[in-house]
């Protein structure tokens, strides 16, 4: 009578049982530190018990407790804000261009945050009483203020309990240091969250309307030239962002504009290290300039 030999499924079953036993030990004293737990999870991924995305999310959740709000906040200088005394026509451009849903409302300056404006609350002013003057004090919601040192896991709990999606970050002196959103925290766990205003990772140029396009700053100049039928040189700079930054003469902030040849470049997303997104608009030549050029051409032909 032949002996029963273990099958491949039996071996896999023992493999999984052994790993799950080790996981249970993780919550009863083994491993004794977080690095040991991460090593065990990576071993599980190598054994195909977890896929790469699941492992990344678990590691992200573990790291969130080690990070502080200051590590991910949007700096004060890059906050898109609205003023307390702004009229509707002044509010619409930043709301439309940024694509954000919430905006800090400021008084005299950026350190004077008095509330939060939710973009959808502006819809009432597009009804029959669209001519009614905006009362910002009635529109805005209370602002949530948090210190730079708050841990991200605690911040996430506070977002959930308070039902806020945005918090204003203050420094040790009480001044505004920046702001953080619930999406910023979640991205540390699940990775970058794209929305309808983000450009597909595989594309460089997103045309919005005739004469205006959103362009990634990392767009190669060769690709930019091909799309816009321009002839910018790529000898000194490889990307359109490099060319634009050089034209500014400094690292620009959001909202700054510069015109190069017949195109206006407006910075719509940037940080303290580089430009991310540009709004590119075709600037037609002024009629007087065209007439002057045409006159010169006629004179040259007569000569």
Short mmCIF file of C-alpha atoms in Angstrom, two decimals:
data_model
loop_
_atom_site.label_atom_id
_atom_site.label_comp_id
_atom_site.label_asym_id
_atom_site.label_seq_id
_atom_site.Cartn_x
_atom_site.Cartn_y
_atom_site.Cartn_z
CA UNK A 1 0.00 0.00 0.00
CA UNK A 2 1.55 3.32 -1.12
CA UNK A 3 1.95 6.17 1.28
CA UNK A 4 -0.10 9.32 0.73
CA UNK A 5 2.10 12.14 -0.51
CA UNK A 6 1.23 15.79 0.26
CA UNK A 7 -0.24 17.62 -2.70
CA UNK A 8 0.69 21.12 -3.83
CA UNK A 9 -2.58 22.45 -2.34
CA UNK A 10 -1.70 20.84 1.00
CA UNK A 11 1.66 22.59 0.98
CA UNK A 12 0.05 25.92 0.07
CA UNK A 13 -2.48 25.43 2.85
CA UNK A 14 0.25 24.84 5.41
CA UNK A 15 2.12 27.84 4.02
CA UNK A 16 -0.89 30.09 4.52
CA UNK A 17 -1.69 28.67 7.96
CA UNK A 18 1.90 29.27 9.03
CA UNK A 19 1.78 32.86 7.84
CA UNK A 20 -1.59 33.57 9.46
CA UNK A 21 -0.27 32.10 12.73
CA UNK A 22 2.60 34.58 12.54
CA UNK A 23 0.16 37.42 11.89
CA UNK A 24 -1.83 36.42 14.98
CA UNK A 25 1.43 36.47 16.93
CA UNK A 26 1.96 40.04 15.73
CA UNK A 27 -0.92 41.08 17.95
CA UNK A 28 0.27 39.06 20.92
CA UNK A 29 3.82 40.35 21.16
CA UNK A 30 5.55 39.24 17.93
CA UNK A 31 6.97 41.04 16.08
CA UNK A 32 7.88 43.57 18.72
CA UNK A 33 8.28 46.62 16.48
CA UNK A 34 6.73 48.13 13.39
CA UNK A 35 9.68 47.29 11.14
CA UNK A 36 9.19 43.61 11.96
CA UNK A 37 5.52 43.85 11.07
CA UNK A 38 6.32 45.56 7.75
CA UNK A 39 8.88 42.84 6.95
CA UNK A 40 6.24 40.20 7.64
CA UNK A 41 3.73 41.98 5.37
CA UNK A 42 6.30 42.20 2.58
CA UNK A 43 6.98 38.51 2.96
CA UNK A 44 3.23 37.93 2.60
CA UNK A 45 3.25 39.95 -0.60
CA UNK A 46 6.12 37.87 -1.97
CA UNK A 47 4.08 34.73 -1.19
CA UNK A 48 1.16 36.22 -3.18
CA UNK A 49 -1.02 36.48 -0.06
CA UNK A 50 -1.20 40.25 -0.64
CA UNK A 51 -0.89 42.12 -3.89
CA UNK A 52 1.32 45.19 -4.31
CA UNK A 53 -1.56 47.68 -3.99
CA UNK A 54 -2.80 46.10 -0.76
CA UNK A 55 0.70 46.14 0.71
CA UNK A 56 1.15 49.80 -0.27
CA UNK A 57 -2.12 50.76 1.41
CA UNK A 58 -1.24 48.92 4.64
CA UNK A 59 2.20 50.52 4.74
CA UNK A 60 0.60 53.90 4.03
CA UNK A 61 -1.81 53.44 6.93
CA UNK A 62 1.12 52.59 9.22
CA UNK A 63 3.16 55.60 8.12
CA UNK A 64 0.25 58.03 8.59
CA UNK A 65 0.62 57.72 12.36
CA UNK A 66 4.26 58.83 12.05
CA UNK A 67 3.55 61.89 9.90
CA UNK A 68 2.38 65.35 10.94
CA UNK A 69 0.15 67.86 9.21
CA UNK A 70 3.17 70.04 8.37
CA UNK A 71 4.53 67.20 6.20
CA UNK A 72 1.68 67.36 3.67
CA UNK A 73 -0.02 70.75 4.08
CA UNK A 74 -0.49 73.19 1.22
CA UNK A 75 1.74 76.18 2.09
CA UNK A 76 0.12 79.51 2.95
CA UNK A 77 1.48 81.15 -0.20
CA UNK A 78 -0.22 78.56 -2.43
CA UNK A 79 -3.63 78.59 -0.76
CA UNK A 80 -6.48 79.61 -3.07
CA UNK A 81 -8.48 82.03 -0.92
CA UNK A 82 -11.43 84.39 -1.35
CA UNK A 83 -11.94 87.73 0.34
CA UNK A 84 -14.75 88.50 2.73
CA UNK A 85 -15.86 91.57 0.75
CA UNK A 86 -15.50 89.98 -2.73
CA UNK A 87 -18.33 90.37 -5.23
CA UNK A 88 -19.67 87.47 -7.30
CA UNK A 89 -17.69 88.43 -10.39
CA UNK A 90 -14.51 88.38 -8.28
CA UNK A 91 -15.31 85.00 -6.75
CA UNK A 92 -16.01 83.06 -9.94
CA UNK A 93 -12.51 83.11 -11.56
CA UNK A 94 -10.64 81.40 -8.67
CA UNK A 95 -13.51 78.95 -8.13
CA UNK A 96 -13.67 77.95 -11.80
CA UNK A 97 -9.93 77.91 -12.51
CA UNK A 98 -8.88 75.98 -9.41
CA UNK A 99 -11.69 73.41 -9.55
CA UNK A 100 -11.67 73.24 -5.74
CA UNK A 101 -14.84 72.84 -3.72
CA UNK A 102 -13.78 74.70 -0.53
CA UNK A 103 -11.96 77.98 -0.02
CA UNK A 104 -10.67 79.78 3.09
CA UNK A 105 -12.33 83.19 3.47
CA UNK A 106 -9.93 85.92 4.58
CA UNK A 107 -10.38 89.38 5.98
CA UNK A 108 -7.51 91.85 5.86
CA UNK A 109 -4.78 89.32 4.98
CA UNK A 110 -4.01 85.59 4.76
CA UNK A 111 -3.47 85.36 8.51
CA UNK A 112 -7.04 86.54 9.04
CA UNK A 113 -9.03 83.42 8.07
CA UNK A 114 -12.62 83.94 9.20
CA UNK A 115 -14.41 80.98 7.62
CA UNK A 116 -14.72 78.51 4.76
CA UNK A 117 -16.70 79.03 1.54
CA UNK A 118 -18.16 75.93 -0.14
CA UNK A 119 -18.46 76.49 -3.88
CA UNK A 120 -21.91 74.89 -4.19
CA UNK A 121 -23.30 77.55 -1.82
CA UNK A 122 -22.80 80.08 -4.62
CA UNK A 123 -25.40 78.33 -6.80
CA UNK A 124 -28.28 80.23 -5.22
CA UNK A 125 -26.92 83.43 -6.76
CA UNK A 126 -27.45 82.03 -10.26
CA UNK A 127 -31.22 81.74 -9.82
CA UNK A 128 -33.77 84.48 -10.39
CA UNK A 129 -32.24 86.68 -7.70
CA UNK A 130 -28.78 86.53 -9.27
CA UNK A 131 -28.45 90.28 -8.87
CA UNK A 132 -28.64 90.02 -5.09
CA UNK A 133 -25.46 91.08 -3.31
CA UNK A 134 -23.52 88.27 -1.65
CA UNK A 135 -23.55 88.19 2.12
CA UNK A 136 -20.35 86.27 2.82
CA UNK A 137 -21.03 86.04 6.54
CA UNK A 138 -24.24 84.10 5.83
CA UNK A 139 -22.56 81.90 3.20
CA UNK A 140 -19.35 80.84 4.89
CA UNK A 141 -18.99 77.93 7.32
CA UNK A 142 -16.86 77.93 10.49
CA UNK A 143 -13.18 77.18 9.89
CA UNK A 144 -11.38 74.28 11.58
CA UNK A 145 -7.94 75.30 12.89
CA UNK A 146 -5.26 72.70 13.67
CA UNK A 147 -1.58 72.92 14.71
CA UNK A 148 1.24 71.93 12.37
CA UNK A 149 2.28 69.17 14.76
CA UNK A 150 -1.02 67.23 14.68
CA UNK A 151 -0.49 63.60 13.62
CA UNK A 152 -2.21 62.59 10.40
CA UNK A 153 -4.08 59.65 11.93
CA UNK A 154 -5.55 62.01 14.55
CA UNK A 155 -6.30 64.55 11.81
CA UNK A 156 -8.23 61.94 9.84
CA UNK A 157 -10.32 61.05 12.89
CA UNK A 158 -11.05 64.74 13.47
CA UNK A 159 -12.13 65.19 9.85
CA UNK A 160 -14.53 62.27 10.24
CA UNK A 161 -15.98 63.36 13.58
CA UNK A 162 -16.37 67.05 12.66
CA UNK A 163 -17.52 66.33 9.08
CA UNK A 164 -15.06 68.93 7.81
CA UNK A 165 -13.06 68.35 4.65
CA UNK A 166 -10.59 71.22 5.06
CA UNK A 167 -8.59 72.54 8.00
CA UNK A 168 -6.50 75.69 8.34
CA UNK A 169 -3.02 74.94 9.73
CA UNK A 170 -1.53 77.40 12.21
CA UNK A 171 2.03 77.69 13.48
CA UNK A 172 3.21 78.02 17.07
CA UNK A 173 2.64 81.80 16.97
CA UNK A 174 -0.95 81.50 15.76
CA UNK A 175 -0.21 82.60 12.21
CA UNK A 176 -1.60 80.70 9.22
CA UNK A 177 0.99 78.22 7.93
CA UNK A 178 -1.17 76.56 5.27
CA UNK A 179 -4.14 74.26 4.92
CA UNK A 180 -4.81 70.53 4.68
CA UNK A 181 -7.74 68.58 3.22
CA UNK A 182 -9.13 65.13 3.92
CA UNK A 183 -8.04 64.16 0.41
CA UNK A 184 -4.42 65.08 1.26
CA UNK A 185 -4.51 62.68 4.21
CA UNK A 186 -6.22 59.85 2.32
CA UNK A 187 -3.66 60.12 -0.49
CA UNK A 188 -0.96 59.15 2.02
CA UNK A 189 -2.78 55.82 2.39
CA UNK A 190 -4.27 55.02 -1.01
CA UNK A 191 -1.97 57.02 -3.29
CA UNK A 192 -2.80 60.04 -5.43
CA UNK A 193 -6.50 60.59 -6.03
CA UNK A 194 -7.23 62.05 -9.47
CA UNK A 195 -10.41 63.99 -10.14
CA UNK A 196 -12.04 65.44 -13.23
CA UNK A 197 -9.70 68.45 -13.10
CA UNK A 198 -6.54 66.35 -13.18
CA UNK A 199 -4.77 65.47 -16.40
CA UNK A 200 -4.39 61.85 -17.42
CA UNK A 201 -0.97 60.64 -16.33
CA UNK A 202 -0.17 59.52 -19.88
CA UNK A 203 -1.08 62.81 -21.56
CA UNK A 204 0.72 66.14 -21.45
CA UNK A 205 -1.87 68.49 -22.96
CA UNK A 206 -5.57 68.83 -22.20
CA UNK A 207 -7.46 71.25 -24.43
CA UNK A 208 -10.31 72.95 -22.57
CA UNK A 209 -11.69 75.40 -25.07
CA UNK A 210 -10.60 77.10 -28.25
CA UNK A 211 -7.51 79.20 -27.63
CA UNK A 212 -6.86 77.92 -24.08
CA UNK A 213 -5.34 74.65 -22.87
CA UNK A 214 -4.01 73.17 -19.64
CA UNK A 215 -0.50 71.85 -20.15
CA UNK A 216 1.79 69.87 -17.87
CA UNK A 217 5.00 71.75 -17.15
CA UNK A 218 6.89 68.51 -17.90
CA UNK A 219 5.66 68.55 -21.51
CA UNK A 220 8.70 68.16 -23.80
CA UNK A 221 9.18 71.27 -25.94
CA UNK A 222 9.17 69.05 -29.02
CA UNK A 223 5.66 67.81 -28.15
CA UNK A 224 4.51 71.34 -27.32
CA UNK A 225 5.75 72.60 -30.69
CA UNK A 226 3.97 69.80 -32.50
CA UNK A 227 0.66 70.45 -30.74
CA UNK A 228 0.66 74.27 -30.90
CA UNK A 229 2.59 74.63 -34.19
CA UNK A 230 5.28 76.70 -32.48
CA UNK A 231 9.03 76.61 -32.94
CA UNK A 232 10.44 77.06 -29.42
CA UNK A 233 14.06 75.93 -29.19
CA UNK A 234 14.81 72.85 -27.08
CA UNK A 235 18.57 73.40 -27.06
CA UNK A 236 18.63 75.08 -23.63
CA UNK A 237 15.50 73.58 -22.03
CA UNK A 238 13.87 70.17 -22.45
CA UNK A 239 10.41 71.03 -21.09
CA UNK A 240 7.95 73.87 -21.52
CA UNK A 241 8.05 74.41 -17.75
CA UNK A 242 11.78 75.08 -17.89
CA UNK A 243 11.29 77.58 -20.72
CA UNK A 244 8.50 79.38 -18.86
CA UNK A 245 10.42 79.52 -15.56
CA UNK A 246 13.37 81.03 -17.42
CA UNK A 247 11.04 83.62 -18.98
CA UNK A 248 9.78 84.63 -15.52
CA UNK A 249 13.33 84.93 -14.21
CA UNK A 250 12.23 83.31 -10.93
CA UNK A 251 10.16 80.37 -9.71
CA UNK A 252 6.62 81.72 -10.17
CA UNK A 253 3.62 81.27 -7.90
CA UNK A 254 0.11 80.30 -8.86
CA UNK A 255 -1.64 83.03 -10.86
CA UNK A 256 1.50 84.65 -12.30
CA UNK A 257 1.54 85.14 -16.06
CA UNK A 258 4.14 85.65 -18.74
CA UNK A 259 3.85 86.04 -22.51
CA UNK A 260 6.33 84.26 -24.75
CA UNK A 261 6.02 85.11 -28.44
CA UNK A 262 2.26 84.82 -29.12
CA UNK A 263 1.32 82.65 -26.13
CA UNK A 264 0.39 83.66 -22.60
CA UNK A 265 1.41 81.18 -19.88
CA UNK A 266 -0.43 81.33 -16.54
CA UNK A 267 0.75 79.18 -13.64
CA UNK A 268 -2.23 77.27 -12.21
CA UNK A 269 -0.34 74.79 -10.04
CA UNK A 270 3.16 75.06 -8.54
CA UNK A 271 5.03 74.42 -5.34
CA UNK A 272 8.19 75.87 -3.83
CA UNK A 273 10.35 73.69 -6.09
CA UNK A 274 8.79 73.64 -9.55
CA UNK A 275 5.82 74.43 -11.81
CA UNK A 276 3.26 71.65 -12.29
CA UNK A 277 0.47 72.96 -14.55
CA UNK A 278 0.14 75.87 -16.98
CA UNK A 279 -2.83 77.50 -18.67
CA UNK A 280 -1.74 78.33 -22.23
CA UNK A 281 -3.69 80.98 -24.16
CA UNK A 282 -3.14 82.18 -27.69
CA UNK A 283 -2.63 85.95 -27.72
CA UNK A 284 -3.56 87.43 -31.10
CA UNK A 285 -1.44 90.27 -32.34
CA UNK A 286 -2.90 93.72 -31.75
CA UNK A 287 -4.62 95.23 -34.81
CA UNK A 288 -2.38 98.29 -34.67
CA UNK A 289 0.70 96.10 -34.67
CA UNK A 290 -0.68 94.05 -37.56
CA UNK A 291 -1.47 97.24 -39.51
CA UNK A 292 2.01 98.57 -38.77
CA UNK A 293 3.60 95.34 -39.96
CA UNK A 294 1.43 95.33 -43.07
CA UNK A 295 2.41 98.94 -43.82
CA UNK A 296 6.08 98.05 -43.48
CA UNK A 297 5.58 95.13 -45.83
CA UNK A 298 3.90 97.36 -48.44
CA UNK A 299 6.74 99.91 -48.17
CA UNK A 300 9.30 97.18 -48.61
CA UNK A 301 7.51 95.87 -51.71
CA UNK A 302 7.42 99.41 -53.26
CA UNK A 303 11.12 99.82 -52.63
#
